[in-house]
XYZ file of C-alpha atoms in Angstrom:
591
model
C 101.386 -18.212 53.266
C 102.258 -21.462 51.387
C 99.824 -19.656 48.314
C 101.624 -16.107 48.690
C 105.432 -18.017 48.914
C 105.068 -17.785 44.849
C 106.048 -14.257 45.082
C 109.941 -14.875 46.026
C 111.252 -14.398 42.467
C 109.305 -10.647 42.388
C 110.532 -9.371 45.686
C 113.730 -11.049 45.121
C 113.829 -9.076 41.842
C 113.417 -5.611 44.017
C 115.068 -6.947 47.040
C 117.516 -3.929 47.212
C 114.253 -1.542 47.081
C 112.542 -4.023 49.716
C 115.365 -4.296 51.578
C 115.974 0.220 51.625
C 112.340 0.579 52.519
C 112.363 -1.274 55.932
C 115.400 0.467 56.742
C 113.494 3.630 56.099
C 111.303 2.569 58.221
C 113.434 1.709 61.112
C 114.619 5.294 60.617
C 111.569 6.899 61.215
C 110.804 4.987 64.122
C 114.224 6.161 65.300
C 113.311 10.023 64.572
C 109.714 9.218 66.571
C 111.333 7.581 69.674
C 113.137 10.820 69.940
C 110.348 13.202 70.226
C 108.337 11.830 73.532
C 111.919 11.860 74.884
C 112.092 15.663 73.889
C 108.855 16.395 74.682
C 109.774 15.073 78.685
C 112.658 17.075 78.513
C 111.250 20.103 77.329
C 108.286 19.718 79.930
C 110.416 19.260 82.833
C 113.312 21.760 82.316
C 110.792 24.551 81.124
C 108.409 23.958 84.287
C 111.949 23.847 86.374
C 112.463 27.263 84.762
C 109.260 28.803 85.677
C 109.240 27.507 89.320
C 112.925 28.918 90.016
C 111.795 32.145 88.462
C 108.725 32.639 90.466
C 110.313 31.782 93.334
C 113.007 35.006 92.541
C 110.245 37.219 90.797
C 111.023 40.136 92.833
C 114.396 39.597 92.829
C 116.375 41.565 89.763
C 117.350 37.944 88.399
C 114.055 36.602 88.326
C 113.365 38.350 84.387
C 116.490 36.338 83.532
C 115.278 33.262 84.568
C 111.804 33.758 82.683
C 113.757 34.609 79.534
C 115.614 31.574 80.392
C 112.277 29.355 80.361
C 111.053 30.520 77.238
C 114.441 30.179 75.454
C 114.306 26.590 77.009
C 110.676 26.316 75.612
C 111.441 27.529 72.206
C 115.277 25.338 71.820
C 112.978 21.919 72.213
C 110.724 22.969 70.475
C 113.025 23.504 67.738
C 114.564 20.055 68.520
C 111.176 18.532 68.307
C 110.028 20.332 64.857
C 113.296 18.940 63.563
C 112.889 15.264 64.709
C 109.151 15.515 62.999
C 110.762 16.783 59.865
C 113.665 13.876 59.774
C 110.788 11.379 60.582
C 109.074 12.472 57.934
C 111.398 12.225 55.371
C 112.041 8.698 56.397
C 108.206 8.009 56.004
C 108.179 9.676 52.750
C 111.156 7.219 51.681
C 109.921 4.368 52.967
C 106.689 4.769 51.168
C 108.243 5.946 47.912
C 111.004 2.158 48.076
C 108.175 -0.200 50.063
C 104.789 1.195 48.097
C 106.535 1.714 44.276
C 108.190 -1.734 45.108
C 104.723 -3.094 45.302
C 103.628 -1.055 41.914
C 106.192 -3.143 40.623
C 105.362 -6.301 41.568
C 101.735 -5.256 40.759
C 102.602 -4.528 36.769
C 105.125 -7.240 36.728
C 102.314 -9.878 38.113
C 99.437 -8.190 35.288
C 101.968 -8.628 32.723
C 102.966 -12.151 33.712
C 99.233 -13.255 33.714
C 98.151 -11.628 30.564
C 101.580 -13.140 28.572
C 99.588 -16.793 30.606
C 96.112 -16.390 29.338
C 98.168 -15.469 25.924
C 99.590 -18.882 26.083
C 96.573 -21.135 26.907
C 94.659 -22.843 24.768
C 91.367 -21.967 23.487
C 89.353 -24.920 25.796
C 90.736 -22.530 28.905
C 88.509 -19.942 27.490
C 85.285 -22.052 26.479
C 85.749 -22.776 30.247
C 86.467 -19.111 32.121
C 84.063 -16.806 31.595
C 86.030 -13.426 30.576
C 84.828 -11.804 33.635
C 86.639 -14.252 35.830
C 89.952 -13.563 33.417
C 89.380 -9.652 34.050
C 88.535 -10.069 37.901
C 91.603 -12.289 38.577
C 93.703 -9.637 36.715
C 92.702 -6.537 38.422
C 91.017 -7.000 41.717
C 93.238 -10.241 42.881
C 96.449 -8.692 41.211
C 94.851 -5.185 43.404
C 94.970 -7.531 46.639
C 98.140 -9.399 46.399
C 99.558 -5.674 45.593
C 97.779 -4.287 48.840
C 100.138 -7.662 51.173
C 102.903 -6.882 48.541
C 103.171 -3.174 49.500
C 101.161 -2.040 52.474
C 100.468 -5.044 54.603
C 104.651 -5.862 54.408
C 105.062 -1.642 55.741
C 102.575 -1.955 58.696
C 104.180 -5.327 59.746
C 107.961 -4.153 59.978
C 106.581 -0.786 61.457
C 104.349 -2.501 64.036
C 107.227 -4.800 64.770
C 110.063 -1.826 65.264
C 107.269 0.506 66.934
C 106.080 -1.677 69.592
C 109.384 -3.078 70.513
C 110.973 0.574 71.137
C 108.091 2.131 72.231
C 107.081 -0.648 75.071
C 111.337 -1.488 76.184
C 110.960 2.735 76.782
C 107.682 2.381 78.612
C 108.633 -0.505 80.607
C 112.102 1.267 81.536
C 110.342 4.326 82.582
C 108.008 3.125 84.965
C 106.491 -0.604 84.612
C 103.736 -0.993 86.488
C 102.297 1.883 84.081
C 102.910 0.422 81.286
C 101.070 -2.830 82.090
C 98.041 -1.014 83.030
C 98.116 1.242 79.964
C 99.024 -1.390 77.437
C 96.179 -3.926 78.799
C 93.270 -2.689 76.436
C 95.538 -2.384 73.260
C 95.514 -6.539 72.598
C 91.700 -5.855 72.851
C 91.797 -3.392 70.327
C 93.945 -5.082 68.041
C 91.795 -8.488 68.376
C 88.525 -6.661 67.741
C 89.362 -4.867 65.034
C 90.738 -8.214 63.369
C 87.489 -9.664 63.939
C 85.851 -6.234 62.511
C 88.031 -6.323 59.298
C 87.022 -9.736 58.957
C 83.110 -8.569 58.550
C 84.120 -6.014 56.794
C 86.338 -7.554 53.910
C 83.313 -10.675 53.896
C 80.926 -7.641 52.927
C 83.387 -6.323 50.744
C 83.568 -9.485 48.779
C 79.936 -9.294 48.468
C 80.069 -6.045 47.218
C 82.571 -7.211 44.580
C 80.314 -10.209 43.770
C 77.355 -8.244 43.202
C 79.115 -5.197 41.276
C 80.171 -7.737 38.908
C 77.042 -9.018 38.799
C 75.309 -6.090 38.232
C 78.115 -4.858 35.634
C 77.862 -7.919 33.567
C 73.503 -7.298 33.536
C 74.330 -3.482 32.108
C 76.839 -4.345 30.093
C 74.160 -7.500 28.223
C 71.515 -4.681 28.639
C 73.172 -2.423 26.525
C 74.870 -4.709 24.029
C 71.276 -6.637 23.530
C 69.552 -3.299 23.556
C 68.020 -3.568 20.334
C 66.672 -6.912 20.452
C 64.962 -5.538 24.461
C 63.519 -2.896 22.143
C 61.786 -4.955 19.595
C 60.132 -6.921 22.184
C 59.044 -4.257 23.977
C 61.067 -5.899 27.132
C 62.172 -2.675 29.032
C 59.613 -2.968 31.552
C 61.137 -6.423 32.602
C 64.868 -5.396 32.558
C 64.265 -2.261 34.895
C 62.368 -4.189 37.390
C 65.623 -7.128 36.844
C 68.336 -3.714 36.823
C 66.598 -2.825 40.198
C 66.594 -5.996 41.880
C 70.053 -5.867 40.999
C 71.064 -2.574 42.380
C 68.571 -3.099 45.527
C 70.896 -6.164 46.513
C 73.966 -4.008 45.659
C 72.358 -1.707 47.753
C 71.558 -3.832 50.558
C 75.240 -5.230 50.727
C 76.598 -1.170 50.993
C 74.305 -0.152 53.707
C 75.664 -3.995 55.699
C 79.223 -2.641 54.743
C 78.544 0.347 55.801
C 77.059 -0.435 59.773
C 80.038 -2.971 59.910
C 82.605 -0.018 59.285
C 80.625 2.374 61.675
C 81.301 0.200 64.263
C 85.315 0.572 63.630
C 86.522 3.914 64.821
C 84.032 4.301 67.785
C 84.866 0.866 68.969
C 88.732 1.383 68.039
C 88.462 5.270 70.075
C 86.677 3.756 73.143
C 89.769 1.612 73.664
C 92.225 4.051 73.080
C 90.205 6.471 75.440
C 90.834 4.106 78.566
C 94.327 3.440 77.708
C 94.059 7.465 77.838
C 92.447 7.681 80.843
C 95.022 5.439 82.643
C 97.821 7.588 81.996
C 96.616 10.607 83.240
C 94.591 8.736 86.707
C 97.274 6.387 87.486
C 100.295 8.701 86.050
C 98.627 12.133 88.016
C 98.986 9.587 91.390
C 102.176 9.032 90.651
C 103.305 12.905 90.095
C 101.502 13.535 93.681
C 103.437 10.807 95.155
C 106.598 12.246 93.676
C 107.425 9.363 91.294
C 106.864 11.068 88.232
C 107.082 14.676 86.630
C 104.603 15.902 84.290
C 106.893 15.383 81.699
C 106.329 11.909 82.142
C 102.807 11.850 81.403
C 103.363 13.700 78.091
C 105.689 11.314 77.759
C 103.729 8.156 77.831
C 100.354 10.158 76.172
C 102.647 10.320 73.013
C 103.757 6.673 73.116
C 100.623 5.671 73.661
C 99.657 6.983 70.650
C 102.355 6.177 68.679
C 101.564 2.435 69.719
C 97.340 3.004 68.431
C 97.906 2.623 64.862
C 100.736 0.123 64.648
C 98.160 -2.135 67.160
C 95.051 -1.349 65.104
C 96.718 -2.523 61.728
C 97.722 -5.480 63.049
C 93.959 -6.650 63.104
C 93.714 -4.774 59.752
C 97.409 -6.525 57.786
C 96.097 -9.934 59.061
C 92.738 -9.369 57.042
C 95.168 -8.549 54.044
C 97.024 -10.997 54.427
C 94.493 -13.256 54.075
C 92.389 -11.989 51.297
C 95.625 -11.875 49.772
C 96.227 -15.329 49.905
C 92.739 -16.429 48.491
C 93.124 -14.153 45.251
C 97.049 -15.528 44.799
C 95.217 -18.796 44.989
C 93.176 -17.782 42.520
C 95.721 -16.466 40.287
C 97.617 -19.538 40.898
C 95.180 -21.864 39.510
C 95.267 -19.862 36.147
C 99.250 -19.722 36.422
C 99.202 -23.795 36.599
C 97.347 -24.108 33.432
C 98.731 -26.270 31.103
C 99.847 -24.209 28.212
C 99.607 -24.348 24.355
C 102.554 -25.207 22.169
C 104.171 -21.308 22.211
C 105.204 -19.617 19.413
C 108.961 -20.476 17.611
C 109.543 -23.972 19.750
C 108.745 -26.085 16.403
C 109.940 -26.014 13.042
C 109.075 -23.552 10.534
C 106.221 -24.260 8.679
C 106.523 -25.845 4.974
C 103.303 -26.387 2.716
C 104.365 -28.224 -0.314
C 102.527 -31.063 -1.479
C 99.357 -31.925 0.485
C 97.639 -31.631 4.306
C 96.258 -35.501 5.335
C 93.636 -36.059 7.796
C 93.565 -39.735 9.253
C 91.267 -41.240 11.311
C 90.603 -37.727 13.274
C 88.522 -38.113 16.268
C 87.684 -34.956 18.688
C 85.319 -34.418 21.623
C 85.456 -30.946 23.212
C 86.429 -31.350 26.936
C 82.913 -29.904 28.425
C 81.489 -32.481 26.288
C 80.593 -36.117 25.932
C 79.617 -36.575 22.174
C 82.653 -36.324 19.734
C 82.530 -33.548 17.586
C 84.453 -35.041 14.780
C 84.704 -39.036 14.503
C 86.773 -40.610 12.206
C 87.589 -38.202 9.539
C 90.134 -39.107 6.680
C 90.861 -36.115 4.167
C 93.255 -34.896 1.627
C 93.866 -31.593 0.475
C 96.487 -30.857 -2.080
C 97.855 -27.580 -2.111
C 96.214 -25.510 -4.923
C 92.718 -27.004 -4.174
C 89.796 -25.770 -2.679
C 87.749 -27.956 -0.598
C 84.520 -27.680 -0.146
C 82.928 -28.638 3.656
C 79.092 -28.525 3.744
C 76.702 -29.847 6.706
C 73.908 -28.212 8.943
C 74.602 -26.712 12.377
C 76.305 -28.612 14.637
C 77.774 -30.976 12.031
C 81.501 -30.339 12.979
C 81.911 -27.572 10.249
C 83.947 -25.470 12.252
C 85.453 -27.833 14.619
C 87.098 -29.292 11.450
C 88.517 -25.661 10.747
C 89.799 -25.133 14.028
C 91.807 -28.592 13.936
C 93.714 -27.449 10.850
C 94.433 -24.008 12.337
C 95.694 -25.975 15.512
C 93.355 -24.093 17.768
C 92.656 -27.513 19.476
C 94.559 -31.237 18.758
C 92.707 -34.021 17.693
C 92.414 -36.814 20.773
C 92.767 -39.573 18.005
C 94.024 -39.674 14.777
C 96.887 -37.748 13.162
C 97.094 -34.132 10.846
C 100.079 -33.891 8.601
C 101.513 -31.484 6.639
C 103.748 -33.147 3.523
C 103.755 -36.347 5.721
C 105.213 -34.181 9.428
C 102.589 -33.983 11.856
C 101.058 -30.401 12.793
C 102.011 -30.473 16.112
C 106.067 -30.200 15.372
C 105.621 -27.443 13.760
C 106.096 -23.980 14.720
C 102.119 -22.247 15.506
C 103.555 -18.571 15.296
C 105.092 -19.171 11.479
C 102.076 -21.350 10.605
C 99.265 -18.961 11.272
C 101.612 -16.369 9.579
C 100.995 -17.472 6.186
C 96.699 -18.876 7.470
C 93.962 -16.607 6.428
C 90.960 -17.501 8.723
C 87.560 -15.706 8.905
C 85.744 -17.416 11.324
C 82.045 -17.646 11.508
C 81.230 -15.484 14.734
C 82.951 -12.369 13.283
C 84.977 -9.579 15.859
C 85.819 -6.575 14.311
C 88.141 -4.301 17.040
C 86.786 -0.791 17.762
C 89.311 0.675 15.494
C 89.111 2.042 11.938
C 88.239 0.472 8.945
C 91.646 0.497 8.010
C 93.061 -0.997 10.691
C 90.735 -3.799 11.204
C 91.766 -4.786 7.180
C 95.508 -4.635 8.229
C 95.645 -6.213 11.015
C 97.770 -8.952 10.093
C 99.759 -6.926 8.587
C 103.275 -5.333 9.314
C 103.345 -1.302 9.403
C 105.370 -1.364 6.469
C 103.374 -3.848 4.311
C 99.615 -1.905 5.250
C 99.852 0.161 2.132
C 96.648 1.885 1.067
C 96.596 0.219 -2.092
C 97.030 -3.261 -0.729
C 93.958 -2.488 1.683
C 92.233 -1.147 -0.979
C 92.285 -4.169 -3.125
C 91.927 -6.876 -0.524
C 88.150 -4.584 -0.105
C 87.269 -5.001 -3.428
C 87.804 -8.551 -3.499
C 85.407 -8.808 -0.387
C 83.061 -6.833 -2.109
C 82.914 -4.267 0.421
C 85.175 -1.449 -0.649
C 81.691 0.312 -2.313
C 79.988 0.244 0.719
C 83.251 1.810 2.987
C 83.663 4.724 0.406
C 79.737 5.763 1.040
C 80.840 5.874 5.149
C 81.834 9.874 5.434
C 85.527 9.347 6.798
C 85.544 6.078 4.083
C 88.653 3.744 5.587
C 88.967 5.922 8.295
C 86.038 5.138 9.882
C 86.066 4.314 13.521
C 83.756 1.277 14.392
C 82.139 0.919 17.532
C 82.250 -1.953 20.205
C 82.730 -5.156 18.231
C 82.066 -3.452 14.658
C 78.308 -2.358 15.178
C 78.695 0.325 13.327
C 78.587 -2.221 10.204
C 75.588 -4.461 9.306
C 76.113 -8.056 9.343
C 77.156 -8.586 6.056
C 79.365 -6.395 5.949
C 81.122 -6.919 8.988
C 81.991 -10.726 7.053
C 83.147 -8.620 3.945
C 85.532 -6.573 6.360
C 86.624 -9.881 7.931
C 87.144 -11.601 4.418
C 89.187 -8.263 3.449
C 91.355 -9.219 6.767
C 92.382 -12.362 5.871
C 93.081 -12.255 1.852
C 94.778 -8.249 3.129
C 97.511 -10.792 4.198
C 98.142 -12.783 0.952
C 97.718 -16.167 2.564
C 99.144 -19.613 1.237
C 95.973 -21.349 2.780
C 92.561 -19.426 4.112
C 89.554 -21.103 5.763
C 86.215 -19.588 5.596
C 83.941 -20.821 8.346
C 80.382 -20.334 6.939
C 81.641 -16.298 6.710
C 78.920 -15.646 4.112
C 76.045 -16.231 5.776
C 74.832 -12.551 6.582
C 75.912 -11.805 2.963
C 72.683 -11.713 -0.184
C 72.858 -13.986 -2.577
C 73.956 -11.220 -5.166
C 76.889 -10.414 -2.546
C 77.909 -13.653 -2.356
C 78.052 -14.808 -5.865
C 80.575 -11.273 -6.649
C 82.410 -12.315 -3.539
C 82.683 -16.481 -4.772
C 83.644 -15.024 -8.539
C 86.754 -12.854 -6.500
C 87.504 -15.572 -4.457
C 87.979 -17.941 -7.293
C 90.224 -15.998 -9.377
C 91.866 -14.911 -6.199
C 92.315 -18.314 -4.920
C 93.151 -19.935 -8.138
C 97.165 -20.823 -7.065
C 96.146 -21.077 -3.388
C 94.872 -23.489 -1.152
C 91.323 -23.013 0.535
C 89.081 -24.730 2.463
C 85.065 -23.013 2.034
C 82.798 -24.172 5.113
C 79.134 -23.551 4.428
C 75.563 -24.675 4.807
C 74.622 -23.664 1.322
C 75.545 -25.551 -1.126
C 76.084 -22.288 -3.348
C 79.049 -21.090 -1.660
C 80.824 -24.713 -1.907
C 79.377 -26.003 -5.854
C 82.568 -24.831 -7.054
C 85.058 -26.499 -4.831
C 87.555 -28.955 -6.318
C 86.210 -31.511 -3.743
C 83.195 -31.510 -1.523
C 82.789 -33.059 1.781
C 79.328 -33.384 3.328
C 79.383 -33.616 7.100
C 76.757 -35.048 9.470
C 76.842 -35.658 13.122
C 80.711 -35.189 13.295
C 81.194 -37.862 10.390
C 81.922 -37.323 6.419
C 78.604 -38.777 4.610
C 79.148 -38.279 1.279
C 82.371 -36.635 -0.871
C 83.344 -35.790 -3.925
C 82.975 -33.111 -6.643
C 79.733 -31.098 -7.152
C 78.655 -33.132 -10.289
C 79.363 -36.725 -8.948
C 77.730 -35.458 -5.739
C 74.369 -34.566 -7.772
C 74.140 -37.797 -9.967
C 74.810 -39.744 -6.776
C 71.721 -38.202 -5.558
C 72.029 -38.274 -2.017
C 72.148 -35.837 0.825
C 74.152 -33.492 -1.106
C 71.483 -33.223 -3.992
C 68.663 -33.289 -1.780
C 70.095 -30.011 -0.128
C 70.583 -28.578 -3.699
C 67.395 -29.099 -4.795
C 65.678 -27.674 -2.128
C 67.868 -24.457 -1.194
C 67.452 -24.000 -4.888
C 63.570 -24.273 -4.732
């Protein structure tokens, strides 16, 4: 429980609904007491009834007395209906306070992780695979729901139940009772262990549905590379050893489950048997009425289910505990700085890099080592290296995606850290290399950093033309209203980039960083989209990442990057008399 005791502050926030629904329940319990009490009663005053009146039958008063039984009959039977009725209004209200408290709890706990994984930083997610993040969202938010709601019902039912029900038993004849209520601790302890199988399978299940979810869902998103090798063979036979194991685990799930009601049935058929052998001695001794037996056949079933989910809230309980755990350990994550706890963000004069070191935290080489930059605003700086040279790494640092483990980045002398990320990434422009376009329109891909009021048509419009793509969305037939698919595939390449660029200049930015966004783009493309860029950006600050040394020639300063460490710098002219790395690149990409 010491995992689940995090849950105080939501059922403290619904206590009153909490605290409503067990009393519902004690209601009900109440209103079901009653009716093997009525039941007895109507037994044994209607059978009274019958045996006076055939002992009178020819007597002129014996077809009162048989009117008299059925009347009898038919008033507790009445009573009875009506007790069923008021217990099952109770059980209607209990459900609707105990089970919508837990829907609660269950939307409040969703929300509460999803505002988390808002607020982590991006090494969380180079570590968590996003299936994990979904999984610990629905199905362990789906179990801690299932203790939340029904496990909490069963438990104060069981508890009322078998405390009312066994006191009556006991009270009514005790030696019965002990004989009767001897098998139901069996029952309750095997189907613990039974639940036990079955939730282990059930995990399984889970395992291996996500498992064989995840291989569809790479199947279908890699289904045109499977196709050009001619690989379809090979991922049916892989699909089918897939679904033979989820198979396999269903047809283990389901033997464990067959095994439940028979096993659960046999029990409750000797407790059943009990009653009527030792209760029909008991009648022919004289210590007991038929009544009786009703009596305890009812209570005795009353007490099946509240015994058999015992075995089955216990197996809740703890599956609920592992996936709190599990939610837990995301909960605990430290956090990013969060929006509006720093200062507002000022870019005046210059950003300063100084001695920047950074080494990812999955990895043991530094990324960046050493780096010492200036970029006044109004410049453009130029980064160039090969793959794996720190390129973006460097971008990411300025956009305060990750902080540098040594070394400082300041902003007109205050370091980036005091200042506010929300109102700094307000006035950023970033198109990063690995473009994600959201299966929305055109239109609202371009706008999305954009206010309602501010997504104008016109202002979309132009930001297009800039990227160089707004020819290419008027030839679509529903032109900025067209819907993209899953991650933009209904665009090429280079023109998802060109929607991307369109997405960050759409916002008029004071600074924009372009990670190596040009790469899918021709070289006819890119020089329209360079000559837009550079009137575009000529009163703005930009930073250009790129392998080619065509999309970075024009920069105000160049930086050359190697291994995580600045080579060479300078401006594209000093940088091709030096005749170093720089030219060397040039004069081959221009071969």
């Amino acid at each position: 429980m010491r995992e689940l005791s995090c849950l105080k502050p939501y059922l403290k926030r619904y206590r009153w609904r909490l605290f409503l629904g067990m009393l519902f329940v004690v209601f009900s319990n109440i209103a079901a007491v009653y009716v093997p009490m009525l039941v007895r009663m109507g037994f044994d005053e209607t059978a009274e009834r019958v045996r006076l009146a055939g002992m009178v039958r020819q007597h002129p008063g014996g077809a009162l007395l048989e009117a008299d039984a059925v009347r009898t009959a038919l008033v507790f039977a009445g009573l009875i209906l009506l007790a069923a009725l008021v217990r099952a209004l109770f059980m209607y209200l209990m459900r609707q306070y105990i089970i919508n408290m837990s829907r609660f709890v269950e939307y409040d706990l969703k929300n509460d992780l999803f505002r988390k994984y808002e607020r982590l930083p991006l090494a969380f997610f180079r570590r968590n695979f996003t299936g994990d993040l979904m999984a610990r969202m629905s199905e362990d938010v789906g179990h801690v729901r299932m203790f939340v709601g029904p496990a909490v019902m069963y438990t104060v039912n069981f508890l009322f139940t078998f405390l009312a029900v066994v006191l009556i038993m006991f009270y009514t004849n005790a030696e019965l009772s002990m004989y009767v209520l001897l098998p139901l601790p069996l029952m309750s302890y095997s189907i613990y262990k039974v639940s036990i199988i079955i939730n282990k399978r059930s995990t399984r299940i889970q395992q291996q549905l996500s498992n064989l979810t995840t291989f569809a869902q790479e199947t279908f998103s890699g289904i045109r590379i499977i196709k050009s090798f001619g690989a379809e063979r090979r991922f049916r036979e892989a699909f089918n050893e897939e679904t033979d194991a989820y198979y396999t685990h269903q047809m283990n799930l389901a033997r464990a489950q067959a095994a439940f009601f028979p096993l659960m049935m046999l029990l409750v058929g000797i407790s059943t048997l009990l009653v009527v052998y030792l209760g029909g001695n008991a009648v022919a001794a004289g210590n007991f009425t038929y009544g009786n037996i009703a009596e305890f056949l009812i209570y005795l079933n009353m007490l099946i289910w509240p015994m058999a989910s015992l075995g089955w809230v216990t197996a809740l309980v703890q599956r609920a505990a592992v996936s709190q755990g599990r939610i837990n350990e995301f909960m605990r994550e430290a956090e990013a700085q969060a929006p509006g706890t720093g200062i507002p963000f000022v870019f005046a004069s210059h950003i300063s890099m100084k001695d920047v070191s950074f080494t990812y935290p999955d990895k043991q080489h530094p990324a960046l080592e050493g780096i010492n930059l200036n970029i006044p605003r109004g410049s453009t700086l130029g980064v160039l290296g090969q793959t794996g040279s720190g390129k973006s790494t460097l971008a990411a640092l300025i956009m305060r995606l990750y902080d540098p483990q040594l070394g400082s980045i300041t902003v007109d002398g205050i370091d980036l850290k005091a200042f506010d990320t929300g109102s700094m990434r307000r006035v950023l422009g970033y198109v990063p290399q690995d473009i994600f376009l959201f299966s929305e329109s055109i239109f609202d891909n371009i706008s999305f950093g954009l206010d309602a009021a501010l997504a104008t048509p016109e202002r979309i419009e132009q930001a297009a033309r800039m990227a160089g793509i707004h020819d290419d969305i008027l030839r679509f037939p529903h032109g900025y209203q067209t819907m993209l698919g899953e991650r933009g595939v209904t665009l090429s390449g280079g023109q998802k980039q060109r929607v991307a660029i369109a997405r960050a200049l759409a916002t008029n930015p004071e600074l924009i960083l372009l990670d190596d966004c040009l790469s899918a783009v021709d070289a006819k493309s890119e020089a329209l989209i360079i000559a837009n860029l550079k009137k575009e950006l000529q009163h703005k600050t930009a930073i250009i990442i790129s392998h080619r040394v065509q999309g970075v020639m024009h920069a105000d300063h160049i930086v050359v990057l190697k291994d995580g460490r600045i080579i060479e710098q300078g401006t594209h002219q000093s940088l091709m008399e030096r005749g170093g790395s720089y030219a060397r690149l040039h004069q081959m990409q221009v071969a």
